[in-house]
Short mmCIF file of the C-alpha atoms (twelve columns), coordinates in Angstrom:
data_MODEL
# 
_entry.id   MODEL 
# 
loop_
_atom_site.group_PDB 
_atom_site.id 
_atom_site.type_symbol 
_atom_site.label_atom_id 
_atom_site.label_alt_id 
_atom_site.label_comp_id 
_atom_site.label_asym_id 
_atom_site.label_seq_id 
_atom_site.Cartn_x 
_atom_site.Cartn_y 
_atom_site.Cartn_z 
_atom_site.pdbx_PDB_model_num 
ATOM 1  C CA . PRO A 1  0.000   0.000  0.000   1 
ATOM 2  C CA . TYR A 2  2.783   2.444  0.786   1 
ATOM 3  C CA . THR A 3  4.458   2.077  -2.577  1 
ATOM 4  C CA . THR A 4  1.242   2.948  -4.415  1 
ATOM 5  C CA . LEU A 5  0.793   6.019  -2.279  1 
ATOM 6  C CA . PHE A 6  4.308   7.250  -2.910  1 
ATOM 7  C CA . ARG A 7  4.057   6.413  -6.604  1 
ATOM 8  C CA . SER A 8  0.955   8.585  -6.917  1 
ATOM 9  C CA . VAL A 9  2.720   11.426 -5.121  1 
ATOM 10 C CA . ARG A 10 5.649   11.194 -7.534  1 
ATOM 11 C CA . GLN A 11 3.326   11.015 -10.537 1 
ATOM 12 C CA . ALA A 12 1.330   14.003 -9.345  1 
ATOM 13 C CA . SER A 13 4.525   15.970 -8.860  1 
ATOM 14 C CA . LYS A 14 5.768   15.122 -12.360 1 
ATOM 15 C CA . ARG A 15 2.432   16.004 -13.909 1 
ATOM 16 C CA . ARG A 16 2.203   19.266 -11.985 1 
ATOM 17 C CA . ASP A 17 5.690   20.281 -13.133 1 
ATOM 18 C CA . ARG A 18 4.907   19.328 -16.734 1 
ATOM 19 C CA . ASN A 19 1.585   21.199 -16.683 1 
ATOM 20 C CA . ARG A 20 3.192   24.288 -15.177 1 
ATOM 21 C CA . TYR A 21 5.957   24.239 -17.784 1 
ATOM 22 C CA . GLN A 22 3.556   23.814 -20.710 1 
ATOM 23 C CA . GLY A 23 1.208   26.464 -19.327 1 
ATOM 24 C CA . LYS A 24 4.011   28.975 -18.889 1 
ATOM 25 C CA . THR A 25 5.421   28.205 -22.342 1 
ATOM 26 C CA . THR A 26 1.992   28.800 -23.875 1 
ATOM 27 C CA . ARG A 27 1.520   32.068 -21.957 1 
ATOM 28 C CA . ASN A 28 4.901   33.256 -23.240 1 
ATOM 29 C CA . ALA A 29 3.934   32.286 -26.807 1 
ATOM 30 C CA . ILE A 30 0.673   34.231 -26.447 1 
ATOM 31 C CA . ARG A 31 2.575   37.263 -25.151 1 
ATOM 32 C CA . ASP A 32 5.020   37.082 -28.072 1 
ATOM 33 C CA . LEU A 33 2.166   36.731 -30.570 1 
ATOM 34 C CA . LYS A 34 0.403   39.799 -29.167 1 
ATOM 35 C CA . ALA A 35 3.630   41.797 -29.511 1 
ATOM 36 C CA . LEU A 36 3.973   41.090 -33.247 1 
ATOM 37 C CA . THR A 37 3.070   43.872 -35.669 1 
ATOM 38 C CA . SER A 38 3.466   42.050 -38.996 1 
ATOM 39 C CA . GLU A 39 0.294   40.334 -40.202 1 
ATOM 40 C CA . LYS A 40 2.235   37.625 -42.040 1 
ATOM 41 C CA . GLU A 41 4.384   36.688 -39.023 1 
ATOM 42 C CA . ALA A 42 1.392   36.773 -36.689 1 
ATOM 43 C CA . GLY A 43 -0.632  34.543 -39.009 1 
ATOM 44 C CA . GLU A 44 2.122   31.936 -39.089 1 
ATOM 45 C CA . LYS A 45 2.633   32.023 -35.319 1 
ATOM 46 C CA . LEU A 46 -1.121  31.910 -34.628 1 
ATOM 47 C CA . ALA A 47 -1.433  28.303 -35.824 1 
ATOM 48 C CA . ALA A 48 1.322   27.139 -33.467 1 
ATOM 49 C CA . VAL A 49 -0.121  29.011 -30.480 1 
ATOM 50 C CA . VAL A 50 -3.649  27.719 -31.139 1 
ATOM 51 C CA . SER A 51 -2.239  24.194 -31.236 1 
ATOM 52 C CA . GLN A 52 -0.561  24.716 -27.845 1 
ATOM 53 C CA . ILE A 53 -3.789  26.089 -26.360 1 
ATOM 54 C CA . ASP A 54 -5.781  23.125 -27.709 1 
ATOM 55 C CA . LYS A 55 -3.331  20.679 -26.135 1 
ATOM 56 C CA . LEU A 56 -3.658  22.374 -22.737 1 
ATOM 57 C CA . ALA A 57 -7.448  22.227 -22.956 1 
ATOM 58 C CA . LYS A 58 -7.401  18.583 -24.037 1 
ATOM 59 C CA . LYS A 59 -5.266  17.650 -21.037 1 
ATOM 60 C CA . GLY A 60 -7.437  19.657 -18.663 1 
ATOM 61 C CA . VAL A 61 -4.728  22.160 -17.755 1 
ATOM 62 C CA . ILE A 62 -7.096  24.957 -18.790 1 
ATOM 63 C CA . HIS A 63 -10.859 24.868 -19.270 1 
ATOM 64 C CA . LYS A 64 -12.147 24.380 -22.820 1 
ATOM 65 C CA . ASN A 65 -14.088 27.659 -22.666 1 
ATOM 66 C CA . LYS A 66 -10.969 29.540 -21.610 1 
ATOM 67 C CA . ALA A 67 -9.156  27.968 -24.550 1 
ATOM 68 C CA . ALA A 68 -11.926 29.085 -26.903 1 
ATOM 69 C CA . ASN A 69 -11.821 32.622 -25.492 1 
ATOM 70 C CA . LEU A 70 -8.036  32.807 -25.852 1 
ATOM 71 C CA . LYS A 71 -8.136  31.556 -29.443 1 
ATOM 72 C CA . SER A 72 -10.922 33.983 -30.328 1 
ATOM 73 C CA . GLY A 73 -9.057  36.941 -28.858 1 
ATOM 74 C CA . LEU A 74 -5.838  36.036 -30.629 1 
ATOM 75 C CA . ALA A 75 -7.635  35.596 -33.957 1 
ATOM 76 C CA . LYS A 76 -9.198  39.049 -33.536 1 
ATOM 77 C CA . LYS A 77 -5.800  40.531 -32.739 1 
ATOM 78 C CA . VAL A 78 -4.186  38.975 -35.827 1 
ATOM 79 C CA . LYS A 79 -7.110  40.049 -38.019 1 
ATOM 80 C CA . SER A 80 -6.841  43.635 -36.765 1 
ATOM 81 C CA . LEU A 81 -3.230  43.761 -38.014 1 
ATOM 82 C CA . ALA A 82 -4.526  43.423 -41.591 1 
ATOM 83 C CA . LYS A 83 -6.181  46.831 -41.440 1 
# 
């Protein structure tokens, strides 16, 4: 019984670290995307950032509605660069 308990603690710790890393990496990617001023660059980077956001939502790191709101806001931002 003890080994299962400690195994779950280790697994939870690994998962927490991985989730924190991926979440922070995605937040940095979002920040960098928002800072871009070129429509072409932003369009290319948008696909990669949306993919990262989708992965976080799929794994339950962020809520699916939050993911949808983030993607929507980023798409609006990229579209506004075209004008």
